[in-house]
Amino acid sequence: MLARLTMIANGATRSMRKRRFPSDEGLEPQAIDRAAALAVSLRRADRVWTSPALAARQTAEALGLEATVEPLLGEQDFGRWAGKGFEEVQAEDPEGMAAWFADADAAPHGGESLAAVARRGAALMERLASESGHTIGLTHALPIRAAMVHVLGAPLSSVWKIDIEPLSLTEFRGDGRRWVLHASGVIVSG
């Protein structure tokens, strides 16, 4: 049984450009145009799932994909940090920021820990391992990075050493027993 999972990072948002923790916001206008350009190169999928977040749903729409919301693809809940700039949080809560980077189980922002995001991603991949065909998942950088380190068997702290660009594609292939990272970093130019 062969399975393929293509994870697509949502298009750029204002928070991304301003180096802010994500909040549930829409895409920048140019991200919609870039997604439309990517649409022509996507392969047919048996299933298309999207994070509940507005940016992911708008990315799916711009790609011309009819997607079903899948909560396991959701962005990390950043609690009281959502919408705030990294520098602002570092100034207000340096101990919390340090704990967040150092301990995957920490959730100093009152939201969801990195470990919880990783568990969601592992559950999604376990579920898909028993399904053949191609699944496209519209999601966010952190869940994609967590899926990558899960498949590679790398420490969860490795997520901080992976950069995922907006609208980049990361592809995994599975044979029902294990997943492999097939390709990463494919991105629409422009």
Coordinates of C-alpha atoms in Angstrom, one line a residue:
M1 CA 0.0 0.0 0.0
L2 CA 1.7 3.2 -1.2
A3 CA 0.7 6.6 0.3
R4 CA 1.9 10.0 -0.5
L5 CA 1.4 13.1 1.7
T6 CA 2.1 16.5 0.2
M7 CA 2.1 19.2 2.9
I8 CA 1.8 22.7 1.6
A9 CA 2.6 25.7 3.9
N10 CA 0.0 28.3 3.8
G11 CA 0.7 31.5 1.9
A12 CA 2.2 34.6 3.6
T13 CA 0.2 36.6 6.1
R14 CA 0.9 40.0 7.7
S15 CA 2.0 38.4 10.9
M16 CA 4.7 36.4 9.1
R17 CA 6.1 39.5 7.4
K18 CA 6.1 41.4 10.7
R19 CA 7.7 38.5 12.6
R20 CA 4.7 37.9 14.8
F21 CA 3.3 34.8 16.4
P22 CA 0.4 33.7 14.2
S23 CA -3.2 34.6 14.8
D24 CA -6.1 33.5 12.7
E25 CA -5.7 36.0 9.9
G26 CA -6.1 35.9 6.1
L27 CA -3.5 35.8 3.4
E28 CA -1.7 38.9 1.9
P29 CA -3.1 39.7 -1.6
Q30 CA 0.2 38.7 -3.3
A31 CA 0.0 35.3 -1.6
I32 CA -3.3 34.6 -3.3
D33 CA -1.7 35.3 -6.7
R34 CA 1.3 33.1 -5.9
A35 CA -0.9 30.2 -4.8
A36 CA -2.9 30.5 -8.1
A37 CA 0.4 30.2 -9.9
L38 CA 1.3 27.0 -8.0
A39 CA -2.1 25.4 -8.7
V40 CA -1.1 24.4 -12.2
S41 CA 1.8 22.3 -11.0
L42 CA -0.1 20.3 -8.3
R43 CA -0.7 16.6 -8.9
R44 CA -4.1 15.0 -8.6
A45 CA -5.0 14.1 -5.0
D46 CA -7.3 11.5 -3.6
R47 CA -7.9 13.7 -0.5
V48 CA -7.3 17.3 0.3
W49 CA -7.3 18.4 3.9
T50 CA -6.8 21.9 5.4
S51 CA -6.0 23.3 8.8
P52 CA -9.0 25.1 10.3
A53 CA -7.0 28.4 10.2
L54 CA -8.2 31.1 7.7
A55 CA -4.8 31.4 6.0
A56 CA -4.7 27.6 5.2
R57 CA -8.4 27.6 4.0
Q58 CA -7.7 30.6 1.8
T59 CA -4.6 28.9 0.4
A60 CA -6.6 25.9 -0.5
E61 CA -9.2 28.1 -2.2
A62 CA -6.5 30.0 -4.1
L63 CA -5.1 26.7 -5.3
G64 CA -8.5 25.7 -6.6
L65 CA -8.8 22.8 -4.1
E66 CA -11.9 21.6 -2.4
A67 CA -10.6 20.8 1.0
T68 CA -12.0 19.2 4.2
V69 CA -11.0 20.8 7.5
E70 CA -8.7 18.5 9.4
P71 CA -8.0 19.7 13.0
L72 CA -4.8 17.6 13.2
L73 CA -3.2 20.0 10.6
G74 CA -3.9 23.1 12.8
E75 CA -1.3 25.7 13.7
Q76 CA 0.1 25.6 17.2
D77 CA -2.1 27.5 19.6
F78 CA 0.1 30.3 20.9
G79 CA -2.3 31.4 23.6
R80 CA -1.6 35.0 24.8
W81 CA 1.4 35.3 22.4
A82 CA -0.8 35.1 19.3
G83 CA -0.5 38.3 17.3
K84 CA 2.5 39.6 19.3
G85 CA 5.9 40.2 17.8
F86 CA 8.8 37.9 18.7
E87 CA 10.8 40.8 20.1
E88 CA 7.8 42.0 22.1
V89 CA 7.4 38.6 23.7
Q90 CA 11.1 38.3 24.4
A91 CA 11.0 41.6 26.2
E92 CA 7.8 40.8 28.2
D93 CA 8.5 37.1 28.9
P94 CA 12.1 36.2 28.4
E95 CA 11.9 33.2 30.8
G96 CA 8.8 31.9 28.9
M97 CA 10.5 32.3 25.5
A98 CA 13.6 30.5 26.8
A99 CA 11.4 27.7 28.2
W100 CA 9.5 27.4 24.9
F101 CA 12.7 26.9 22.9
A102 CA 14.3 24.6 25.5
D103 CA 11.4 22.3 26.5
A104 CA 9.1 20.8 23.9
D105 CA 6.5 20.2 26.6
A106 CA 6.4 23.8 27.8
A107 CA 3.5 26.1 26.9
P108 CA 4.4 29.3 28.8
H109 CA 2.0 31.2 26.5
G110 CA -1.0 29.3 27.9
G111 CA -1.6 27.6 24.5
E112 CA -0.3 24.3 23.1
S113 CA 3.2 22.9 23.5
L114 CA 5.4 21.9 20.6
A115 CA 5.2 18.3 21.8
A116 CA 1.4 18.4 21.5
V117 CA 1.7 19.7 17.9
A118 CA 4.1 16.9 17.2
R119 CA 1.7 14.3 18.6
R120 CA -1.1 15.6 16.4
G121 CA 1.2 15.3 13.3
A122 CA 2.3 11.8 14.2
A123 CA -1.4 10.8 14.7
L124 CA -2.2 12.2 11.2
M125 CA 0.7 10.3 9.6
E126 CA -0.2 7.1 11.4
R127 CA -3.8 7.3 10.2
L128 CA -2.6 8.0 6.6
A129 CA -0.1 5.1 6.6
S130 CA -3.0 2.7 6.3
E131 CA -4.6 4.6 3.3
S132 CA -3.2 4.4 -0.2
G133 CA -3.2 7.3 -2.6
H134 CA -2.2 10.9 -2.5
T135 CA -3.2 13.3 0.3
I136 CA -2.6 17.1 0.1
G137 CA -2.5 18.8 3.5
L138 CA -2.7 22.6 3.7
T139 CA -1.0 23.6 7.0
H140 CA 1.6 25.7 8.6
A141 CA 5.4 25.8 9.0
L142 CA 5.6 24.3 12.5
P143 CA 3.4 21.2 11.8
I144 CA 5.4 20.6 8.7
R145 CA 8.7 20.8 10.6
A146 CA 7.3 18.5 13.3
A147 CA 6.3 16.0 10.6
M148 CA 9.8 16.1 9.1
V149 CA 11.6 15.4 12.4
H150 CA 9.1 12.7 13.2
V151 CA 9.8 10.9 10.0
L152 CA 13.6 11.4 10.3
G153 CA 13.6 10.2 14.0
A154 CA 15.4 13.4 14.9
P155 CA 15.0 15.1 18.3
L156 CA 12.0 17.4 18.4
S157 CA 14.3 20.4 19.1
S158 CA 15.4 20.0 15.5
V159 CA 12.3 21.9 14.4
W160 CA 14.1 25.1 15.2
K161 CA 16.8 24.3 12.6
I162 CA 14.3 23.9 9.7
D163 CA 13.0 26.8 7.6
I164 CA 9.7 26.4 5.8
E165 CA 8.8 29.1 3.3
P166 CA 5.2 30.1 2.6
L167 CA 3.7 28.0 -0.2
S168 CA 6.5 25.5 -0.1
L169 CA 5.7 21.8 -0.6
T170 CA 7.1 19.0 1.5
E171 CA 6.4 15.5 0.3
F172 CA 6.4 12.2 2.3
R173 CA 6.0 8.7 0.9
G174 CA 4.8 5.7 2.9
D175 CA 4.5 2.0 2.3
G176 CA 2.2 1.2 5.2
R177 CA 5.1 0.5 7.6
R178 CA 7.2 3.6 7.5
W179 CA 7.3 7.1 6.0
V180 CA 10.2 8.7 4.2
L181 CA 10.9 12.4 3.5
H182 CA 10.8 12.5 -0.3
A183 CA 11.2 16.2 -1.1
S184 CA 11.1 19.5 0.6
G185 CA 11.4 23.1 -0.2
V186 CA 9.7 23.2 -3.6
I187 CA 8.3 26.8 -3.8
V188 CA 6.6 29.1 -6.3
S189 CA 9.1 31.6 -7.5
G190 CA 8.3 35.3 -7.6

